[in-house]
């Protein structure tokens, strides 16, 4: 999973070159139609300004089990515990949701790397599906284990401007498609390099006072 994005990044405008957006105006008069086409063309070269950008790990499926030393521990038995949905809520001259999400991913690439992407199909959820492969490890000691899958969830507010005029605003929710397979022992303190997803799984699955939650 990728890390390094701080919550509430400063607003930054980036140029985009996508298909045009709709605009206000009458549908009947020729003059109104011309104004609509002009505005749509301007929107094709508009700018996004991103506000309140945040990144946080979320656990979508988890299981808590007890294992004896030497036994196998696997993520195969995890069950859904939360569901998140890709969404774009917009007001004003709306852009297609997929283009808005791709605009946010482009904005994040300088921080998270050129290979960074976001799930851009609106309506898609993090519902846990059956896997062909699973995370597995051998229990070092007998005790309580948490297995889970997690994603990095991203949210942001945005403004979209045609020239010097803001024509649309909205909010985006999506996630990095890279899924983390997590297996941890509640009786063992997590390393400093542990992912945010692992720390969230420990918080949810381990008991208060367990080393993994320290």
PDB file of C-alpha atoms in Angstrom:
ATOM      1  CA  UNK A   1       0.000   0.000   0.000  1.00  0.00           C
ATOM      2  CA  UNK A   2       1.119   3.559  -0.560  1.00  0.00           C
ATOM      3  CA  UNK A   3       1.735   6.109   2.127  1.00  0.00           C
ATOM      4  CA  UNK A   4       2.964   9.619   2.537  1.00  0.00           C
ATOM      5  CA  UNK A   5      -0.087  11.756   1.838  1.00  0.00           C
ATOM      6  CA  UNK A   6      -0.971  14.100   4.684  1.00  0.00           C
ATOM      7  CA  UNK A   7      -4.554  15.014   5.496  1.00  0.00           C
ATOM      8  CA  UNK A   8      -5.936  18.299   4.237  1.00  0.00           C
ATOM      9  CA  UNK A   9      -3.427  19.108   1.522  1.00  0.00           C
ATOM     10  CA  UNK A  10      -3.323  22.729   0.423  1.00  0.00           C
ATOM     11  CA  UNK A  11      -5.574  23.517  -2.532  1.00  0.00           C
ATOM     12  CA  UNK A  12      -3.761  22.967  -5.815  1.00  0.00           C
ATOM     13  CA  UNK A  13      -5.152  23.603  -9.309  1.00  0.00           C
ATOM     14  CA  UNK A  14      -4.180  21.264 -12.153  1.00  0.00           C
ATOM     15  CA  UNK A  15      -5.002  21.462 -15.832  1.00  0.00           C
ATOM     16  CA  UNK A  16      -7.106  18.754 -17.430  1.00  0.00           C
ATOM     17  CA  UNK A  17      -7.944  17.936 -21.031  1.00  0.00           C
ATOM     18  CA  UNK A  18     -11.068  15.810 -20.990  1.00  0.00           C
ATOM     19  CA  UNK A  19     -14.435  15.895 -22.737  1.00  0.00           C
ATOM     20  CA  UNK A  20     -16.681  18.955 -22.312  1.00  0.00           C
ATOM     21  CA  UNK A  21     -19.151  19.538 -19.504  1.00  0.00           C
ATOM     22  CA  UNK A  22     -22.704  20.818 -19.644  1.00  0.00           C
ATOM     23  CA  UNK A  23     -23.714  24.384 -18.824  1.00  0.00           C
ATOM     24  CA  UNK A  24     -26.784  26.463 -18.130  1.00  0.00           C
ATOM     25  CA  UNK A  25     -28.853  28.370 -20.722  1.00  0.00           C
ATOM     26  CA  UNK A  26     -32.035  28.018 -22.790  1.00  0.00           C
ATOM     27  CA  UNK A  27     -32.574  25.084 -25.083  1.00  0.00           C
ATOM     28  CA  UNK A  28     -34.618  26.906 -27.712  1.00  0.00           C
ATOM     29  CA  UNK A  29     -32.913  30.062 -28.926  1.00  0.00           C
ATOM     30  CA  UNK A  30     -29.964  29.858 -31.312  1.00  0.00           C
ATOM     31  CA  UNK A  31     -28.061  32.383 -29.223  1.00  0.00           C
ATOM     32  CA  UNK A  32     -28.546  30.282 -26.103  1.00  0.00           C
ATOM     33  CA  UNK A  33     -27.320  27.182 -27.943  1.00  0.00           C
ATOM     34  CA  UNK A  34     -24.199  29.034 -29.079  1.00  0.00           C
ATOM     35  CA  UNK A  35     -23.481  30.109 -25.513  1.00  0.00           C
ATOM     36  CA  UNK A  36     -23.884  26.534 -24.333  1.00  0.00           C
ATOM     37  CA  UNK A  37     -21.419  25.234 -26.930  1.00  0.00           C
ATOM     38  CA  UNK A  38     -18.914  27.958 -26.051  1.00  0.00           C
ATOM     39  CA  UNK A  39     -19.130  27.091 -22.349  1.00  0.00           C
ATOM     40  CA  UNK A  40     -18.793  23.365 -23.101  1.00  0.00           C
ATOM     41  CA  UNK A  41     -15.654  24.001 -25.152  1.00  0.00           C
ATOM     42  CA  UNK A  42     -14.205  26.073 -22.330  1.00  0.00           C
ATOM     43  CA  UNK A  43     -14.906  23.246 -19.873  1.00  0.00           C
ATOM     44  CA  UNK A  44     -12.810  20.890 -21.976  1.00  0.00           C
ATOM     45  CA  UNK A  45      -9.754  22.949 -20.977  1.00  0.00           C
ATOM     46  CA  UNK A  46     -10.841  23.698 -17.425  1.00  0.00           C
ATOM     47  CA  UNK A  47      -8.993  23.346 -14.144  1.00  0.00           C
ATOM     48  CA  UNK A  48      -9.625  21.366 -10.972  1.00  0.00           C
ATOM     49  CA  UNK A  49      -8.823  22.789  -7.575  1.00  0.00           C
ATOM     50  CA  UNK A  50      -8.583  20.048  -4.937  1.00  0.00           C
ATOM     51  CA  UNK A  51      -9.415  20.777  -1.304  1.00  0.00           C
ATOM     52  CA  UNK A  52      -9.438  18.789   1.951  1.00  0.00           C
ATOM     53  CA  UNK A  53      -7.691  15.801   0.352  1.00  0.00           C
ATOM     54  CA  UNK A  54      -7.384  12.918   2.828  1.00  0.00           C
ATOM     55  CA  UNK A  55      -6.046   9.375   2.877  1.00  0.00           C
ATOM     56  CA  UNK A  56      -6.874   6.765   5.519  1.00  0.00           C
ATOM     57  CA  UNK A  57      -6.633   2.975   5.804  1.00  0.00           C
ATOM     58  CA  UNK A  58      -9.939   1.101   5.999  1.00  0.00           C
ATOM     59  CA  UNK A  59     -10.544  -2.558   6.838  1.00  0.00           C
ATOM     60  CA  UNK A  60     -13.313  -4.078   4.723  1.00  0.00           C
ATOM     61  CA  UNK A  61     -13.095  -7.714   5.876  1.00  0.00           C
ATOM     62  CA  UNK A  62     -11.723  -9.310   9.038  1.00  0.00           C
ATOM     63  CA  UNK A  63     -11.685 -12.378  11.283  1.00  0.00           C
ATOM     64  CA  UNK A  64     -10.414 -12.985  14.812  1.00  0.00           C
ATOM     65  CA  UNK A  65      -9.194 -16.447  15.710  1.00  0.00           C
ATOM     66  CA  UNK A  66      -7.093 -18.342  18.248  1.00  0.00           C
ATOM     67  CA  UNK A  67      -4.206 -20.472  17.006  1.00  0.00           C
ATOM     68  CA  UNK A  68      -1.642 -22.715  18.640  1.00  0.00           C
ATOM     69  CA  UNK A  69       2.050 -22.353  17.932  1.00  0.00           C
ATOM     70  CA  UNK A  70       2.965 -23.991  14.619  1.00  0.00           C
ATOM     71  CA  UNK A  71      -0.555 -23.881  13.173  1.00  0.00           C
ATOM     72  CA  UNK A  72      -1.344 -22.041   9.954  1.00  0.00           C
ATOM     73  CA  UNK A  73      -3.118 -18.654  10.016  1.00  0.00           C
ATOM     74  CA  UNK A  74      -4.817 -17.496   6.801  1.00  0.00           C
ATOM     75  CA  UNK A  75      -6.924 -14.618   5.495  1.00  0.00           C
ATOM     76  CA  UNK A  76      -9.238 -17.136   3.869  1.00  0.00           C
ATOM     77  CA  UNK A  77     -11.814 -16.927   6.653  1.00  0.00           C
ATOM     78  CA  UNK A  78     -12.278 -13.148   6.719  1.00  0.00           C
ATOM     79  CA  UNK A  79     -15.838 -11.769   6.658  1.00  0.00           C
ATOM     80  CA  UNK A  80     -17.078  -8.340   5.505  1.00  0.00           C
ATOM     81  CA  UNK A  81     -17.089  -5.776   8.329  1.00  0.00           C
ATOM     82  CA  UNK A  82     -17.523  -2.511   6.386  1.00  0.00           C
ATOM     83  CA  UNK A  83     -18.439  -1.330   2.915  1.00  0.00           C
ATOM     84  CA  UNK A  84     -17.263   1.746   1.044  1.00  0.00           C
ATOM     85  CA  UNK A  85     -18.578   2.991  -2.304  1.00  0.00           C
ATOM     86  CA  UNK A  86     -16.894   4.927  -5.093  1.00  0.00           C
ATOM     87  CA  UNK A  87     -18.876   8.137  -5.477  1.00  0.00           C
ATOM     88  CA  UNK A  88     -18.768  11.597  -7.033  1.00  0.00           C
ATOM     89  CA  UNK A  89     -21.277  14.151  -5.762  1.00  0.00           C
ATOM     90  CA  UNK A  90     -21.319  17.264  -7.922  1.00  0.00           C
ATOM     91  CA  UNK A  91     -23.237  20.525  -8.181  1.00  0.00           C
ATOM     92  CA  UNK A  92     -23.304  22.873 -11.150  1.00  0.00           C
ATOM     93  CA  UNK A  93     -21.733  21.891 -14.474  1.00  0.00           C
ATOM     94  CA  UNK A  94     -21.033  18.245 -13.733  1.00  0.00           C
ATOM     95  CA  UNK A  95     -18.101  16.300 -15.140  1.00  0.00           C
ATOM     96  CA  UNK A  96     -18.384  12.538 -15.747  1.00  0.00           C
ATOM     97  CA  UNK A  97     -17.533  10.803 -12.484  1.00  0.00           C
ATOM     98  CA  UNK A  98     -14.756   8.711 -14.034  1.00  0.00           C
ATOM     99  CA  UNK A  99     -12.999  11.843 -15.290  1.00  0.00           C
ATOM    100  CA  UNK A 100     -13.241  13.546 -11.898  1.00  0.00           C
ATOM    101  CA  UNK A 101     -11.685  10.523 -10.148  1.00  0.00           C
ATOM    102  CA  UNK A 102      -8.909  10.302 -12.725  1.00  0.00           C
ATOM    103  CA  UNK A 103      -8.269  14.003 -12.157  1.00  0.00           C
ATOM    104  CA  UNK A 104      -7.792  13.342  -8.443  1.00  0.00           C
ATOM    105  CA  UNK A 105      -5.431  10.426  -9.166  1.00  0.00           C
ATOM    106  CA  UNK A 106      -3.398  12.678 -11.445  1.00  0.00           C
ATOM    107  CA  UNK A 107      -3.215  15.275  -8.686  1.00  0.00           C
ATOM    108  CA  UNK A 108      -1.849  12.663  -6.258  1.00  0.00           C
ATOM    109  CA  UNK A 109       0.798  11.148  -8.543  1.00  0.00           C
ATOM    110  CA  UNK A 110       3.567  13.616  -7.576  1.00  0.00           C
ATOM    111  CA  UNK A 111       3.181  12.456  -3.967  1.00  0.00           C
ATOM    112  CA  UNK A 112       2.330   8.769  -4.411  1.00  0.00           C
ATOM    113  CA  UNK A 113       4.153   7.896  -7.645  1.00  0.00           C
ATOM    114  CA  UNK A 114       3.427   7.737 -11.367  1.00  0.00           C
ATOM    115  CA  UNK A 115       1.894   4.247 -11.071  1.00  0.00           C
ATOM    116  CA  UNK A 116      -0.735   5.425  -8.580  1.00  0.00           C
ATOM    117  CA  UNK A 117      -4.376   4.904  -9.602  1.00  0.00           C
ATOM    118  CA  UNK A 118      -7.821   5.071  -8.035  1.00  0.00           C
ATOM    119  CA  UNK A 119     -10.859   2.878  -8.672  1.00  0.00           C
ATOM    120  CA  UNK A 120     -12.878   5.033 -11.088  1.00  0.00           C
ATOM    121  CA  UNK A 121     -16.105   3.073 -11.554  1.00  0.00           C
ATOM    122  CA  UNK A 122     -18.756   4.938  -9.572  1.00  0.00           C
ATOM    123  CA  UNK A 123     -21.040   2.697  -7.554  1.00  0.00           C
ATOM    124  CA  UNK A 124     -18.383   0.026  -7.031  1.00  0.00           C
ATOM    125  CA  UNK A 125     -18.057  -1.126  -3.421  1.00  0.00           C
ATOM    126  CA  UNK A 126     -15.355  -2.751  -1.314  1.00  0.00           C
ATOM    127  CA  UNK A 127     -17.546  -5.802  -0.703  1.00  0.00           C
ATOM    128  CA  UNK A 128     -15.191  -8.700  -0.069  1.00  0.00           C
ATOM    129  CA  UNK A 129     -15.134 -11.259  -2.891  1.00  0.00           C
ATOM    130  CA  UNK A 130     -13.749 -14.774  -2.918  1.00  0.00           C
ATOM    131  CA  UNK A 131     -10.064 -14.920  -3.785  1.00  0.00           C
ATOM    132  CA  UNK A 132      -7.987 -17.439  -5.693  1.00  0.00           C
ATOM    133  CA  UNK A 133      -5.123 -16.924  -3.241  1.00  0.00           C
ATOM    134  CA  UNK A 134      -4.816 -15.911   0.396  1.00  0.00           C
ATOM    135  CA  UNK A 135      -2.276 -14.566   2.834  1.00  0.00           C
ATOM    136  CA  UNK A 136      -0.923 -17.301   5.108  1.00  0.00           C
ATOM    137  CA  UNK A 137       1.698 -17.620   7.849  1.00  0.00           C
ATOM    138  CA  UNK A 138       2.648 -19.986  10.644  1.00  0.00           C
ATOM    139  CA  UNK A 139       1.743 -18.963  14.195  1.00  0.00           C
ATOM    140  CA  UNK A 140       4.935 -18.358  16.177  1.00  0.00           C
ATOM    141  CA  UNK A 141       3.158 -18.565  19.510  1.00  0.00           C
ATOM    142  CA  UNK A 142      -0.253 -19.633  20.736  1.00  0.00           C
ATOM    143  CA  UNK A 143      -2.700 -16.767  21.036  1.00  0.00           C
ATOM    144  CA  UNK A 144      -5.195 -14.417  19.429  1.00  0.00           C
ATOM    145  CA  UNK A 145      -4.712 -13.567  15.736  1.00  0.00           C
ATOM    146  CA  UNK A 146      -6.423 -11.037  13.491  1.00  0.00           C
ATOM    147  CA  UNK A 147      -6.656 -11.560   9.737  1.00  0.00           C
ATOM    148  CA  UNK A 148      -7.996  -8.864   7.450  1.00  0.00           C
ATOM    149  CA  UNK A 149      -8.024  -7.148   4.084  1.00  0.00           C
ATOM    150  CA  UNK A 150      -7.687  -3.383   3.798  1.00  0.00           C
ATOM    151  CA  UNK A 151      -7.480  -0.499   1.330  1.00  0.00           C
ATOM    152  CA  UNK A 152      -6.323   3.108   1.379  1.00  0.00           C
ATOM    153  CA  UNK A 153      -9.442   5.295   1.075  1.00  0.00           C
ATOM    154  CA  UNK A 154      -9.190   8.757  -0.462  1.00  0.00           C
ATOM    155  CA  UNK A 155     -11.649  11.645  -0.198  1.00  0.00           C
ATOM    156  CA  UNK A 156     -11.514  15.171  -1.562  1.00  0.00           C
ATOM    157  CA  UNK A 157     -13.613  18.233  -2.282  1.00  0.00           C
ATOM    158  CA  UNK A 158     -13.144  19.910  -5.648  1.00  0.00           C
ATOM    159  CA  UNK A 159     -13.939  22.986  -7.686  1.00  0.00           C
ATOM    160  CA  UNK A 160     -14.013  22.939 -11.477  1.00  0.00           C
ATOM    161  CA  UNK A 161     -13.433  26.192 -13.356  1.00  0.00           C
ATOM    162  CA  UNK A 162     -13.942  27.216 -16.980  1.00  0.00           C
ATOM    163  CA  UNK A 163     -11.570  30.111 -17.445  1.00  0.00           C
ATOM    164  CA  UNK A 164     -11.821  32.270 -14.341  1.00  0.00           C
ATOM    165  CA  UNK A 165     -15.345  31.113 -13.492  1.00  0.00           C
ATOM    166  CA  UNK A 166     -16.111  28.217 -11.133  1.00  0.00           C
ATOM    167  CA  UNK A 167     -18.842  26.175 -12.839  1.00  0.00           C
ATOM    168  CA  UNK A 168     -18.996  23.107 -10.612  1.00  0.00           C
ATOM    169  CA  UNK A 169     -18.131  21.833  -7.147  1.00  0.00           C
ATOM    170  CA  UNK A 170     -18.304  18.440  -5.501  1.00  0.00           C
ATOM    171  CA  UNK A 171     -16.880  15.629  -3.381  1.00  0.00           C
ATOM    172  CA  UNK A 172     -15.074  12.418  -4.379  1.00  0.00           C
ATOM    173  CA  UNK A 173     -14.641   9.092  -2.561  1.00  0.00           C
ATOM    174  CA  UNK A 174     -12.480   6.293  -3.969  1.00  0.00           C
ATOM    175  CA  UNK A 175      -9.597   3.996  -3.034  1.00  0.00           C
ATOM    176  CA  UNK A 176      -6.296   2.614  -4.209  1.00  0.00           C
ATOM    177  CA  UNK A 177      -7.139  -0.768  -5.827  1.00  0.00           C
ATOM    178  CA  UNK A 178      -4.130  -2.424  -4.139  1.00  0.00           C
ATOM    179  CA  UNK A 179      -5.562  -4.710  -1.460  1.00  0.00           C
ATOM    180  CA  UNK A 180      -3.525  -5.451   1.676  1.00  0.00           C
ATOM    181  CA  UNK A 181      -3.649  -8.971   3.149  1.00  0.00           C
ATOM    182  CA  UNK A 182      -3.078  -8.662   6.895  1.00  0.00           C
ATOM    183  CA  UNK A 183      -2.182 -11.298   9.483  1.00  0.00           C
ATOM    184  CA  UNK A 184      -1.119 -10.177  12.948  1.00  0.00           C
ATOM    185  CA  UNK A 185      -0.760 -11.575  16.455  1.00  0.00           C
ATOM    186  CA  UNK A 186      -2.404  -9.492  19.153  1.00  0.00           C
ATOM    187  CA  UNK A 187       0.256 -10.551  21.645  1.00  0.00           C
ATOM    188  CA  UNK A 188       3.067  -9.111  19.481  1.00  0.00           C
ATOM    189  CA  UNK A 189       3.786  -5.411  19.128  1.00  0.00           C
ATOM    190  CA  UNK A 190       3.587  -4.142  15.550  1.00  0.00           C
ATOM    191  CA  UNK A 191       6.810  -2.962  13.941  1.00  0.00           C
ATOM    192  CA  UNK A 192       7.405   0.696  13.165  1.00  0.00           C
ATOM    193  CA  UNK A 193       7.049  -0.193   9.468  1.00  0.00           C
ATOM    194  CA  UNK A 194       3.586  -1.746   9.926  1.00  0.00           C
ATOM    195  CA  UNK A 195       1.026  -0.406   7.457  1.00  0.00           C
ATOM    196  CA  UNK A 196      -1.888   1.780   8.404  1.00  0.00           C
ATOM    197  CA  UNK A 197      -4.166  -1.109   7.451  1.00  0.00           C
ATOM    198  CA  UNK A 198      -2.429  -3.421   9.934  1.00  0.00           C
ATOM    199  CA  UNK A 199      -2.746  -0.841  12.714  1.00  0.00           C
ATOM    200  CA  UNK A 200      -6.430  -0.387  11.942  1.00  0.00           C
ATOM    201  CA  UNK A 201      -6.979  -4.165  11.977  1.00  0.00           C
ATOM    202  CA  UNK A 202      -5.235  -4.365  15.367  1.00  0.00           C
ATOM    203  CA  UNK A 203      -7.407  -1.574  16.704  1.00  0.00           C
ATOM    204  CA  UNK A 204     -10.567  -3.337  15.557  1.00  0.00           C
ATOM    205  CA  UNK A 205      -9.676  -6.941  16.354  1.00  0.00           C
ATOM    206  CA  UNK A 206      -7.334  -6.944  19.330  1.00  0.00           C
ATOM    207  CA  UNK A 207      -8.335  -6.217  22.905  1.00  0.00           C
ATOM    208  CA  UNK A 208      -7.427  -3.126  24.834  1.00  0.00           C
ATOM    209  CA  UNK A 209      -4.043  -3.676  26.435  1.00  0.00           C
ATOM    210  CA  UNK A 210      -2.852  -6.137  23.780  1.00  0.00           C
ATOM    211  CA  UNK A 211       0.710  -5.317  22.580  1.00  0.00           C
ATOM    212  CA  UNK A 212      -0.464  -5.053  18.960  1.00  0.00           C
ATOM    213  CA  UNK A 213      -2.599  -2.036  19.928  1.00  0.00           C
ATOM    214  CA  UNK A 214       0.239  -0.238  21.702  1.00  0.00           C
TER     215      UNK A 214
END
